[in-house]
mmCIF file of C-alpha atoms in Angstrom:
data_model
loop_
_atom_site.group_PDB
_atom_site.id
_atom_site.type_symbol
_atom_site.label_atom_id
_atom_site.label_comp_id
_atom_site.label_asym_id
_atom_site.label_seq_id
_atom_site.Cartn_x
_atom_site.Cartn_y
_atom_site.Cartn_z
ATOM 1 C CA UNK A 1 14.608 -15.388 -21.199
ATOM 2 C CA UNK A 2 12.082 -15.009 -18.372
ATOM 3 C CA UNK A 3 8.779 -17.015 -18.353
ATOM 4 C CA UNK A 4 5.810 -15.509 -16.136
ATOM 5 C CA UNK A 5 2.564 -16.817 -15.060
ATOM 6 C CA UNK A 6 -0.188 -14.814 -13.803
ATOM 7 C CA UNK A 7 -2.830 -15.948 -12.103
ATOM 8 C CA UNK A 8 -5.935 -14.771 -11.690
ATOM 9 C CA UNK A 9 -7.479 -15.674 -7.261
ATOM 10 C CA UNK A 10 -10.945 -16.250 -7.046
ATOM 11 C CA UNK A 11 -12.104 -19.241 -8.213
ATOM 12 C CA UNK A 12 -8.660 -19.679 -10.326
ATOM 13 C CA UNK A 13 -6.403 -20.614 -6.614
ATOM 14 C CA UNK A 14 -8.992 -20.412 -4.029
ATOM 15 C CA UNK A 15 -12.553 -21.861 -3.672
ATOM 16 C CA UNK A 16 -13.864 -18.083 -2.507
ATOM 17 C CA UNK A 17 -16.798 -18.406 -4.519
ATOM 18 C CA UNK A 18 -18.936 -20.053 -1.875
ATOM 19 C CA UNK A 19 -17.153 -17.760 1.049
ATOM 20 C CA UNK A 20 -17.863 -14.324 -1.361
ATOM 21 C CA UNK A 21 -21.792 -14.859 -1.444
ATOM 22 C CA UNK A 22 -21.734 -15.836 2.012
ATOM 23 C CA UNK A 23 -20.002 -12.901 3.005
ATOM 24 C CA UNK A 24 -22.412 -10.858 0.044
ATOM 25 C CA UNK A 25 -25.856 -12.227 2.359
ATOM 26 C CA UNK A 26 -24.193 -11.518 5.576
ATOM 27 C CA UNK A 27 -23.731 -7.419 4.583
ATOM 28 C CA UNK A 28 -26.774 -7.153 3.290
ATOM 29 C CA UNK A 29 -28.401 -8.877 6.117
ATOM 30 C CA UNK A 30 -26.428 -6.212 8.093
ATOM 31 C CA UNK A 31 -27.854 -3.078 6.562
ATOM 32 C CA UNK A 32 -31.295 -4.624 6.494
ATOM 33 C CA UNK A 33 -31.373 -4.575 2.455
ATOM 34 C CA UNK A 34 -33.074 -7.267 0.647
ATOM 35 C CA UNK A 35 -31.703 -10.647 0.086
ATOM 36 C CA UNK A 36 -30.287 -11.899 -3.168
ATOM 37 C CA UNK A 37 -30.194 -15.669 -4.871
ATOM 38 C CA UNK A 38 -26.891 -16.736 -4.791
ATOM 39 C CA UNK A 39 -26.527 -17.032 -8.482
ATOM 40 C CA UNK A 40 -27.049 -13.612 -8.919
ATOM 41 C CA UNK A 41 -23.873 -12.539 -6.813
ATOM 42 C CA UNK A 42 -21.911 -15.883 -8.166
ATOM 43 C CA UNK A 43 -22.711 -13.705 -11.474
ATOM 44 C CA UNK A 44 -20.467 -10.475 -10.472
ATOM 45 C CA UNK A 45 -17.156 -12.874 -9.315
ATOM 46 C CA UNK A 46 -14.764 -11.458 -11.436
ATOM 47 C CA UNK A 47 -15.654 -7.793 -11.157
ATOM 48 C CA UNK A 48 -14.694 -5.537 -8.387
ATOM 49 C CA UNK A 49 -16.837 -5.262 -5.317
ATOM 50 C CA UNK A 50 -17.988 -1.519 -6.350
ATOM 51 C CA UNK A 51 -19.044 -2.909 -9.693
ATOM 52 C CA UNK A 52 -20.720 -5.764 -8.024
ATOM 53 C CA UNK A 53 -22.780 -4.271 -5.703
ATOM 54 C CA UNK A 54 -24.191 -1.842 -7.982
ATOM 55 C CA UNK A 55 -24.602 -4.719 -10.323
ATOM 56 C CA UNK A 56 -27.012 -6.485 -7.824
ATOM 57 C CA UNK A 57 -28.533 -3.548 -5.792
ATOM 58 C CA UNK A 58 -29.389 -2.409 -9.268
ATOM 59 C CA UNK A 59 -28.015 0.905 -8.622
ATOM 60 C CA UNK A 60 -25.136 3.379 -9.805
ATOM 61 C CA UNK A 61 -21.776 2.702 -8.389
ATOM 62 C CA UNK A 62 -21.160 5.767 -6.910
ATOM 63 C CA UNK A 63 -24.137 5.723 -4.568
ATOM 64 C CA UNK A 64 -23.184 5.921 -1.209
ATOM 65 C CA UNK A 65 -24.854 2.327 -0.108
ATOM 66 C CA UNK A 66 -22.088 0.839 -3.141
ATOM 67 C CA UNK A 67 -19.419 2.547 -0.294
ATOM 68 C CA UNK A 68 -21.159 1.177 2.328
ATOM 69 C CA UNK A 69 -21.367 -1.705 0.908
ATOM 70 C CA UNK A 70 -17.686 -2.898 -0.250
ATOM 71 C CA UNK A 71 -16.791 -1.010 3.544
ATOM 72 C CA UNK A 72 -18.919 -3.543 5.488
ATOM 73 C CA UNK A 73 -17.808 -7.067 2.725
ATOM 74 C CA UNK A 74 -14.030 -6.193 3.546
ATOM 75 C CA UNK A 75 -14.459 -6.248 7.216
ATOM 76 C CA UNK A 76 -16.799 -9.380 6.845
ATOM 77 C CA UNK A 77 -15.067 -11.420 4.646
ATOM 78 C CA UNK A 78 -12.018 -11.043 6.842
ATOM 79 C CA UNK A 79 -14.095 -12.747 9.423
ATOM 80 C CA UNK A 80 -15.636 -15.358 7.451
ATOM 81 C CA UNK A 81 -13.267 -16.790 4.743
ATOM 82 C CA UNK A 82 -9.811 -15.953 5.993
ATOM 83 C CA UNK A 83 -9.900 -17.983 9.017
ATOM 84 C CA UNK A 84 -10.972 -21.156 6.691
ATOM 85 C CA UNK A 85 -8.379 -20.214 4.012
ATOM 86 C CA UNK A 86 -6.077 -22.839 3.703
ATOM 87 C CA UNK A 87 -8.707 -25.307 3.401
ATOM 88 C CA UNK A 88 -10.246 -23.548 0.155
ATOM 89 C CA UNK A 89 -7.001 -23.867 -2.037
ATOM 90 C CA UNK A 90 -8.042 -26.090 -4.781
ATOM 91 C CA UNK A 91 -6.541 -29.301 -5.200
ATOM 92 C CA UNK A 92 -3.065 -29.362 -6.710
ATOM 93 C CA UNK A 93 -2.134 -25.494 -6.298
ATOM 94 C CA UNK A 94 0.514 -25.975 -3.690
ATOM 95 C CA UNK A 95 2.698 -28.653 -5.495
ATOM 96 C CA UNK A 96 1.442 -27.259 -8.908
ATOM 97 C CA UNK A 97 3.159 -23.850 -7.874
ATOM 98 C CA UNK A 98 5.864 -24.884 -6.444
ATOM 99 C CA UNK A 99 6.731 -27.398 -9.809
ATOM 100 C CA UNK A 100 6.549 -24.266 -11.663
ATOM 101 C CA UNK A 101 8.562 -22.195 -9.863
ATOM 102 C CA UNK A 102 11.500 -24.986 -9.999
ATOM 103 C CA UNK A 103 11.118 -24.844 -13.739
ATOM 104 C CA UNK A 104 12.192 -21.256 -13.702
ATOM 105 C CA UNK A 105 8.700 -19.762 -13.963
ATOM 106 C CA UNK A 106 7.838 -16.062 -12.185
ATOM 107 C CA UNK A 107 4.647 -16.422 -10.936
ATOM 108 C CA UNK A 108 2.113 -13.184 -10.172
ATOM 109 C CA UNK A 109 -1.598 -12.560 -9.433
ATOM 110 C CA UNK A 110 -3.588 -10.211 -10.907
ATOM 111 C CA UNK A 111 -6.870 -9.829 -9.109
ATOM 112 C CA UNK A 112 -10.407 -8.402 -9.269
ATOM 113 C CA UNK A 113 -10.115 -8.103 -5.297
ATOM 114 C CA UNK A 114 -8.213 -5.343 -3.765
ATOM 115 C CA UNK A 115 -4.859 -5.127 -3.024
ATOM 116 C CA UNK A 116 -5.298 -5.128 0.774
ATOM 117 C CA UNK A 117 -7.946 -8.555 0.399
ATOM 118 C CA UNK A 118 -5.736 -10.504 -2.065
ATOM 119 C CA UNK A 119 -2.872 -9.575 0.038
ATOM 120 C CA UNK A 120 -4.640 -11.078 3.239
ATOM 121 C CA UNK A 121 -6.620 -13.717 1.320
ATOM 122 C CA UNK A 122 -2.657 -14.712 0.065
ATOM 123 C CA UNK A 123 -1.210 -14.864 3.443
ATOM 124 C CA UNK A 124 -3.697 -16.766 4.995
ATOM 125 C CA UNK A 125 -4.127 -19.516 2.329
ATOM 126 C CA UNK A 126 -0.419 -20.077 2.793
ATOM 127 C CA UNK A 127 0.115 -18.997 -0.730
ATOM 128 C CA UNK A 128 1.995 -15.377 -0.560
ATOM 129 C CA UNK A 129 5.535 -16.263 -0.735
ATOM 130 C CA UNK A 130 4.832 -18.437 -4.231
ATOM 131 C CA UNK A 131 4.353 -14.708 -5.976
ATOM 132 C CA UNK A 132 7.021 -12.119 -6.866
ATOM 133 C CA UNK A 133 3.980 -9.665 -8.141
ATOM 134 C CA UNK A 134 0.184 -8.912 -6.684
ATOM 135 C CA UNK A 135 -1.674 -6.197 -8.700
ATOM 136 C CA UNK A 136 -5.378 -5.789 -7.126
ATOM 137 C CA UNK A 137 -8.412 -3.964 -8.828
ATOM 138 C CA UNK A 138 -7.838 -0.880 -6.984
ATOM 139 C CA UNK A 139 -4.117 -0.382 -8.483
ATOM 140 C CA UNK A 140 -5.023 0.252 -11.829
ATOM 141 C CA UNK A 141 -7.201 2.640 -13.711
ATOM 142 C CA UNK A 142 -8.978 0.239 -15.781
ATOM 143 C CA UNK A 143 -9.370 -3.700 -13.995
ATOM 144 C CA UNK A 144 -10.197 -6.567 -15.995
ATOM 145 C CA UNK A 145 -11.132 -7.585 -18.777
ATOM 146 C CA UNK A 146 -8.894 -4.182 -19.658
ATOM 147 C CA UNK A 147 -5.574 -5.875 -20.525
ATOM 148 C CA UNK A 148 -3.838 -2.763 -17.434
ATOM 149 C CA UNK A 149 -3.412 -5.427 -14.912
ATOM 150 C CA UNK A 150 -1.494 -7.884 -17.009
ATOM 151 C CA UNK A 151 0.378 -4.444 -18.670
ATOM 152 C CA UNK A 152 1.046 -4.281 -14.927
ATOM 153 C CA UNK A 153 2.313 -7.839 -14.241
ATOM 154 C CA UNK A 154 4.377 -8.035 -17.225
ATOM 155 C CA UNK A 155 6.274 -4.278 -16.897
ATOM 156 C CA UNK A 156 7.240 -5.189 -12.666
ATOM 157 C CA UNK A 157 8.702 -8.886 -14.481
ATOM 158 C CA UNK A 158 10.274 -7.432 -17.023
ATOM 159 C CA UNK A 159 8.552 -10.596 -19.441
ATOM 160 C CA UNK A 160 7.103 -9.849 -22.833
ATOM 161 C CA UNK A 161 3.910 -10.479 -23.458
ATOM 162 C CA UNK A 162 4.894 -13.896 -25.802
ATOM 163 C CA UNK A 163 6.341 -15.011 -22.551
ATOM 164 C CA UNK A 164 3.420 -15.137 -20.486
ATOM 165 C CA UNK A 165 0.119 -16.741 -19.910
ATOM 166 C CA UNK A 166 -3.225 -15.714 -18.036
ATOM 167 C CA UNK A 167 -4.784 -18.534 -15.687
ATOM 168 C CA UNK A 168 -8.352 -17.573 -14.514
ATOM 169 C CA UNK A 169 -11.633 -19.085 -14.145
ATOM 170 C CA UNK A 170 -13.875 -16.476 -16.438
ATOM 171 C CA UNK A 171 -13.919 -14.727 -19.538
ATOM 172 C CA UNK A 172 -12.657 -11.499 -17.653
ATOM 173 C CA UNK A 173 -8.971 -13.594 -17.339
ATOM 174 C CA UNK A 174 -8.979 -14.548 -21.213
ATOM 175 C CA UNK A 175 -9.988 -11.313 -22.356
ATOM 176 C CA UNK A 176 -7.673 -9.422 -20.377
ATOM 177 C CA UNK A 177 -4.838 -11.589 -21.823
ATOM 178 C CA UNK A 178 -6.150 -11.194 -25.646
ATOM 179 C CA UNK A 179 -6.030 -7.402 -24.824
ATOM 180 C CA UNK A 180 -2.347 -8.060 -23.340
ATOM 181 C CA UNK A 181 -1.219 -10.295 -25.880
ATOM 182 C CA UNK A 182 -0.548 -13.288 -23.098
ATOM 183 C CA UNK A 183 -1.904 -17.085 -24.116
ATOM 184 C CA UNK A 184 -4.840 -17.996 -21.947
ATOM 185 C CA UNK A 185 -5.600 -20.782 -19.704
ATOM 186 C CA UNK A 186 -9.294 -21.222 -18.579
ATOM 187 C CA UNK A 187 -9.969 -23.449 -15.804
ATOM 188 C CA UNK A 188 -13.845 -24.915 -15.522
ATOM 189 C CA UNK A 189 -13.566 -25.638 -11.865
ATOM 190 C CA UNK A 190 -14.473 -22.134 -11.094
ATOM 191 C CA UNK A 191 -17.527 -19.318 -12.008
ATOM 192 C CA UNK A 192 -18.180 -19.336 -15.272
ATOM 193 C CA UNK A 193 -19.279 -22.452 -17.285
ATOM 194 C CA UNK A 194 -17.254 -24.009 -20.478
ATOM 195 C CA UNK A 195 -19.473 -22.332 -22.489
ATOM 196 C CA UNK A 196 -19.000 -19.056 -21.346
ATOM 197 C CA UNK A 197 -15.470 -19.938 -20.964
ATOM 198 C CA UNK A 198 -15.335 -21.292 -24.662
ATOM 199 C CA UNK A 199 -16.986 -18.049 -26.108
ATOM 200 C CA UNK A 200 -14.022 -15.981 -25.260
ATOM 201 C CA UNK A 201 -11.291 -18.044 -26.862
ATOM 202 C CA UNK A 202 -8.689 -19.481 -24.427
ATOM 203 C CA UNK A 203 -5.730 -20.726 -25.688
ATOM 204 C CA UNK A 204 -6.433 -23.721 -23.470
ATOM 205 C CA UNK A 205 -9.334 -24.776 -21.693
ATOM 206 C CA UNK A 206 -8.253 -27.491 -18.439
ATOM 207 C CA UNK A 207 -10.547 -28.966 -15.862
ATOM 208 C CA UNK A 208 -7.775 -29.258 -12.770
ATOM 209 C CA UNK A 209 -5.153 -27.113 -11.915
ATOM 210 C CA UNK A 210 -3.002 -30.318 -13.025
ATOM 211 C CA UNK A 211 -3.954 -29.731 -16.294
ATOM 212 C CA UNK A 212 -3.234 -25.854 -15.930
ATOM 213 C CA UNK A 213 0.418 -27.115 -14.991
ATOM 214 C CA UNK A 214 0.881 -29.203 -18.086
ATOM 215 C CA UNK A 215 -0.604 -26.817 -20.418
ATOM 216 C CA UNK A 216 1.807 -24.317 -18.657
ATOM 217 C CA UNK A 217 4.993 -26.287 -19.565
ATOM 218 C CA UNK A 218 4.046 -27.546 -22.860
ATOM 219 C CA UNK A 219 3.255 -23.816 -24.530
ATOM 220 C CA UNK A 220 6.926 -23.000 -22.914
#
């Protein structure tokens, strides 16, 4: 019987918060628009970058700044996170993965990012090889908190649904899993608080990604 994880990236393996509204300032800086508080693009982490930006430009996302926009971030955010990757990876992740995968557990990412970022985002934290299955924002119809990316995750494993669990920092992970029928793991480390967490009804709520280990193995 096969056992899958998935994971969710931002904020859940990697401390990209800090790098993302860096990298959100730098673009907008850029194309001369108006700065935004950091809180206010710490708010979007979890959505894709189309969504995002029309969330804080305060415009539709299929005007052509939006484009612009997510264009410009991917370039940037090659420049200014990747390079500092491996030294973003949240305490625990490397062993914690690598304890899991020795107790027989397939391990996958689904991702708000797209495809090509989580892929290089991945690859330079050190953390590619650890995942049989990467399924980014732009390979599915509907992204989270639509349960498609775990539907995803689970038909490329071959797991049912009973067999899996959701790890992610917001309530965009736990509601994607309710809609997928996965347990769900919330972590508080990352974006959105224990009470925003709480609201959506994880299976577990941990503080370290020791305790997303153990709560791993014991629902197994």
């Amino acid at each position: 019987m096969s056992r899958c994880v998935v994971f969710d990236l931002d904020g859940t393996l990697v401390d990209t918060p800090r790098g993302i509204v860096t990298t959100f300032a730098a673009v907008f800086a850029q194309l001369d628009l108006p700065t935004v508080d950091s809180g206010t693009i710490r708010g979007t982490i979890g959505l894709p970058l189309p969504a995002a930006f029309a969330k804080v430009l305060g415009v539709a996302e299929d005007e052509p700044v939006v484009g612009t926009c997510v264009e410009l971030y991917q370039s940037t955010f090659r420049k200014i996170v990747l390079p500092m990757a491996t030294q973003l990876v949240f305490a625990g992740v490397y062993d914690g993965l690598q304890s899991l995968r020795e107790d027989g557990f397939l391990l996958a990412v689904a991702t708000s990012k797209f495809i090509r970022n989580a892929e290089a985002l991945l690859t330079a934290a050190g953390l590619r090889e650890e995942f049989s299955v990467v399924v980014g924002a732009d390979q599915v119809s509907k992204p989270k908190p639509d349960p498609e990316s775990g539907f995803v995750v689970l038909e490329k494993l071959g797991v049912a649904a009973a067999n899996a669990v959701m790890v992610g920092d917001t309530t965009h992970d736990v509601l994607m899993a309710h809609g997928a029928g996965m347990a769900s793991i919330g972590v508080t480390y990352g974006v959105h608080s224990v009470d925003q967490l709480l609201s959506a009804n994880p299976t577990w709520l941990v503080d370290s990604f020791a305790g997303v280990v153990a709560a791993v193995k014991e629902c197994s």
